[in-house]
Amino acid sequence: MSTFKTPKGTELPFLNLKGKDYLQVAHRIVWFREERPDWSIETSIVEHSNDSALVLAEIKDPGGRTIARAHKSQLRAQFPGGYLEKAESGAVGRALAFLGYGTAFAQELEEDGEDLSQLADSPMQKPKIATKVETPKPIDANDPVIPFGKLKGKKVSEVKSDEALSYANWLEGESQKTGKPLSDTAKTVISAIRKTHDIPF
């Protein structure tokens, strides 16, 4: 079975639909939630009768601004066991596709009139969640690489003495200003700056 790997490493299985890869709505939601956990997906029923349903889905950023919206209608005759839910899933899937999640694998956006009425809420294969945890590299106490701030990425020995002193003072000043103690990494960097550039403690 072919799969799609999200930028975070989660493997999402494709559904083979008439020889084409189709990324189901639930898997698009997994991908979306990995990248935008603080965004919202909101749905509302536009029309609902004994024969059909029309649902609107909106995707909003943390500020409440609508970034994508889509409608989906569903006839009860095509999906009698949950036509309202099917319309809702379809609207969400279309909105996610408009936002770029699974667009290349969202056949409901194609214009060839293919009937995808039975896709929503079908049994799903579980995605393979990436579990790789990167171990941080140990810091060299004698000549550490500066991990943050304007000198990030430079070794202490590569920084000019006046810049190094200014940086050490900035770190200590930020600690006093915020009332938070210096991290062990910051302490190691300051100590290395003072030793390397012969600055008295």
Short mmCIF file of C-alpha atoms in Angstrom, two decimals:
data_model
loop_
_atom_site.label_atom_id
_atom_site.label_comp_id
_atom_site.label_asym_id
_atom_site.label_seq_id
_atom_site.Cartn_x
_atom_site.Cartn_y
_atom_site.Cartn_z
CA MET A 1 0.00 0.00 0.00
CA SER A 2 1.37 3.42 -0.92
CA THR A 3 1.60 6.09 1.73
CA PHE A 4 2.10 9.83 2.06
CA LYS A 5 4.66 11.07 4.59
CA THR A 6 3.91 14.39 6.27
CA PRO A 7 6.74 16.88 6.89
CA LYS A 8 6.77 15.65 10.52
CA GLY A 9 7.26 12.05 9.41
CA THR A 10 3.79 10.57 9.94
CA GLU A 11 2.91 7.99 7.27
CA LEU A 12 -0.67 8.30 6.05
CA PRO A 13 -2.03 5.46 3.89
CA PHE A 14 -3.63 6.25 0.56
CA LEU A 15 -6.90 4.69 -0.50
CA ASN A 16 -6.70 3.34 -4.04
CA LEU A 17 -9.71 4.76 -5.82
CA LYS A 18 -10.06 3.56 -9.41
CA GLY A 19 -6.30 3.43 -9.81
CA LYS A 20 -5.66 6.83 -8.21
CA ASP A 21 -4.27 7.70 -4.77
CA TYR A 22 -6.88 9.31 -2.53
CA LEU A 23 -5.97 10.85 0.85
CA GLN A 24 -9.02 10.41 3.05
CA VAL A 25 -10.40 13.32 5.06
CA ALA A 26 -9.42 11.85 8.44
CA HIS A 27 -5.81 11.63 7.27
CA ARG A 28 -5.87 15.19 5.97
CA ILE A 29 -7.03 16.24 9.44
CA VAL A 30 -4.09 14.37 11.05
CA TRP A 31 -1.67 16.23 8.76
CA PHE A 32 -3.40 19.58 9.36
CA ARG A 33 -3.38 19.14 13.17
CA GLU A 34 0.34 18.31 13.14
CA GLU A 35 1.13 21.61 11.45
CA ARG A 36 -1.61 23.89 12.82
CA PRO A 37 -2.68 22.65 16.28
CA ASP A 38 -3.99 26.09 17.26
CA TRP A 39 -6.22 26.58 14.17
CA SER A 40 -9.88 25.58 14.19
CA ILE A 41 -12.21 23.71 11.87
CA GLU A 42 -15.81 24.87 12.26
CA THR A 43 -18.85 23.40 10.54
CA SER A 44 -22.43 24.60 10.29
CA ILE A 45 -25.55 23.11 8.73
CA VAL A 46 -26.79 25.34 5.92
CA GLU A 47 -29.74 23.13 4.92
CA HIS A 48 -31.07 19.86 6.30
CA SER A 49 -34.16 17.92 5.29
CA ASN A 50 -35.30 14.32 5.15
CA ASP A 51 -33.85 14.13 1.64
CA SER A 52 -30.55 16.04 1.73
CA ALA A 53 -28.04 18.07 3.73
CA LEU A 54 -25.76 21.00 2.91
CA VAL A 55 -22.89 21.78 5.29
CA LEU A 56 -20.36 24.63 5.39
CA ALA A 57 -16.85 24.08 6.77
CA GLU A 58 -14.53 26.95 7.67
CA ILE A 59 -10.89 26.78 8.69
CA LYS A 60 -9.80 29.66 10.90
CA ASP A 61 -6.42 30.85 12.13
CA PRO A 62 -5.77 31.57 15.84
CA GLY A 63 -7.06 35.11 15.35
CA GLY A 64 -10.42 33.85 14.10
CA ARG A 65 -9.81 34.85 10.47
CA THR A 66 -11.34 32.45 7.92
CA ILE A 67 -8.55 31.07 5.74
CA ALA A 68 -10.54 28.46 3.78
CA ARG A 69 -14.21 27.56 3.43
CA ALA A 70 -16.13 24.95 1.49
CA HIS A 71 -19.62 23.50 1.11
CA LYS A 72 -20.70 19.92 0.56
CA SER A 73 -24.18 18.63 -0.16
CA GLN A 74 -25.30 15.06 0.21
CA LEU A 75 -28.48 13.27 -0.84
CA ARG A 76 -29.98 10.81 1.60
CA ALA A 77 -30.64 8.40 -1.29
CA GLN A 78 -26.88 8.20 -2.00
CA PHE A 79 -25.84 7.75 1.63
CA PRO A 80 -28.83 6.73 3.77
CA GLY A 81 -26.75 5.72 6.80
CA GLY A 82 -25.53 9.19 7.71
CA TYR A 83 -25.95 11.67 4.89
CA LEU A 84 -25.56 14.68 7.24
CA GLU A 85 -22.26 13.34 8.61
CA LYS A 86 -21.11 12.60 5.06
CA ALA A 87 -21.86 16.18 4.02
CA GLU A 88 -19.91 17.48 7.02
CA SER A 89 -16.88 15.24 6.35
CA GLY A 90 -16.96 16.22 2.70
CA ALA A 91 -17.09 19.95 3.50
CA VAL A 92 -14.12 19.61 5.87
CA GLY A 93 -12.18 17.61 3.29
CA ARG A 94 -12.81 20.21 0.59
CA ALA A 95 -11.80 23.09 2.89
CA LEU A 96 -8.57 21.28 3.81
CA ALA A 97 -7.86 20.63 0.14
CA PHE A 98 -8.40 24.33 -0.64
CA LEU A 99 -5.83 25.06 2.09
CA GLY A 100 -3.33 22.67 0.52
CA TYR A 101 -3.77 19.57 2.67
CA GLY A 102 -4.10 16.65 0.28
CA THR A 103 -5.02 18.82 -2.69
CA ALA A 104 -3.13 16.58 -5.12
CA PHE A 105 -4.95 13.54 -3.72
CA ALA A 106 -8.45 15.01 -3.30
CA GLN A 107 -10.44 13.59 -6.17
CA GLU A 108 -13.57 15.39 -5.01
CA LEU A 109 -12.01 18.53 -6.50
CA GLU A 110 -11.72 16.96 -9.94
CA GLU A 111 -14.18 18.06 -12.59
CA ASP A 112 -14.87 14.71 -14.22
CA GLY A 113 -18.04 14.14 -12.20
CA GLU A 114 -16.74 11.05 -10.40
CA ASP A 115 -19.15 9.80 -7.72
CA LEU A 116 -17.34 9.77 -4.39
CA SER A 117 -20.49 9.60 -2.31
CA GLN A 118 -19.47 6.47 -0.43
CA LEU A 119 -16.03 7.66 0.74
CA ALA A 120 -16.69 9.63 3.91
CA ASP A 121 -16.66 7.80 7.22
CA SER A 122 -15.41 4.56 5.67
CA PRO A 123 -13.08 2.38 7.80
CA MET A 124 -9.68 3.98 8.13
CA GLN A 125 -6.23 2.49 8.33
CA LYS A 126 -4.25 3.91 11.22
CA PRO A 127 -1.45 6.30 10.26
CA LYS A 128 2.10 5.43 11.28
CA ILE A 129 3.15 8.20 13.66
CA ALA A 130 6.80 9.16 13.56
CA THR A 131 8.44 8.34 16.87
CA LYS A 132 12.03 9.33 16.16
CA VAL A 133 13.39 11.52 18.95
CA GLU A 134 16.55 13.41 18.22
CA THR A 135 19.09 13.38 21.04
CA PRO A 136 20.62 16.81 21.59
CA LYS A 137 24.36 16.95 20.97
CA PRO A 138 26.44 17.50 24.10
CA ILE A 139 27.81 21.02 24.40
CA ASP A 140 31.60 21.51 24.41
CA ALA A 141 32.23 23.36 27.68
CA ASN A 142 35.59 24.75 26.47
CA ASP A 143 34.45 26.13 23.12
CA PRO A 144 30.67 25.77 22.82
CA VAL A 145 28.58 26.71 19.82
CA ILE A 146 26.26 29.54 20.85
CA PRO A 147 22.72 28.12 20.55
CA PHE A 148 20.64 31.29 20.67
CA GLY A 149 20.63 35.05 20.15
CA LYS A 150 22.39 37.15 17.53
CA LEU A 151 25.56 35.02 17.71
CA LYS A 152 23.71 31.73 17.23
CA GLY A 153 25.76 29.09 15.41
CA LYS A 154 29.17 30.62 16.14
CA LYS A 155 31.76 29.05 18.42
CA VAL A 156 32.82 31.20 21.37
CA SER A 157 36.38 31.28 20.00
CA GLU A 158 35.11 32.75 16.69
CA VAL A 159 33.50 35.79 18.32
CA LYS A 160 35.41 39.05 18.91
CA SER A 161 36.05 39.92 22.56
CA ASP A 162 33.82 43.01 22.62
CA GLU A 163 30.93 41.10 20.98
CA ALA A 164 31.42 38.18 23.35
CA LEU A 165 31.37 40.45 26.42
CA SER A 166 28.29 42.26 25.14
CA TYR A 167 26.56 38.91 24.55
CA ALA A 168 27.44 37.58 28.03
CA ASN A 169 26.14 40.80 29.59
CA TRP A 170 22.95 40.53 27.52
CA LEU A 171 22.33 36.97 28.72
CA GLU A 172 22.82 37.97 32.35
CA GLY A 173 20.70 41.09 31.91
CA GLU A 174 17.81 39.10 30.38
CA SER A 175 17.96 36.71 33.31
CA GLN A 176 17.73 39.59 35.81
CA LYS A 177 15.02 41.36 33.82
CA THR A 178 12.76 38.32 33.58
CA GLY A 179 13.59 36.94 37.00
CA LYS A 180 14.36 33.56 35.48
CA PRO A 181 17.62 31.83 36.36
CA LEU A 182 20.15 31.25 33.60
CA SER A 183 19.89 27.86 31.94
CA ASP A 184 22.83 25.46 32.23
CA THR A 185 23.61 26.08 28.55
CA ALA A 186 23.69 29.86 29.06
CA LYS A 187 25.95 29.43 32.10
CA THR A 188 28.32 27.23 30.06
CA VAL A 189 28.44 29.79 27.24
CA ILE A 190 29.10 32.71 29.62
CA SER A 191 31.83 30.76 31.42
CA ALA A 192 33.49 29.85 28.09
CA ILE A 193 33.29 33.48 26.92
CA ARG A 194 35.00 34.72 30.06
CA LYS A 195 37.75 32.06 29.90
CA THR A 196 38.37 32.32 26.14
CA HIS A 197 38.47 36.12 26.07
CA ASP A 198 40.17 36.49 29.47
CA ILE A 199 37.32 38.47 30.97
CA PRO A 200 37.32 38.52 34.78
CA PHE A 201 34.32 36.97 36.55
#
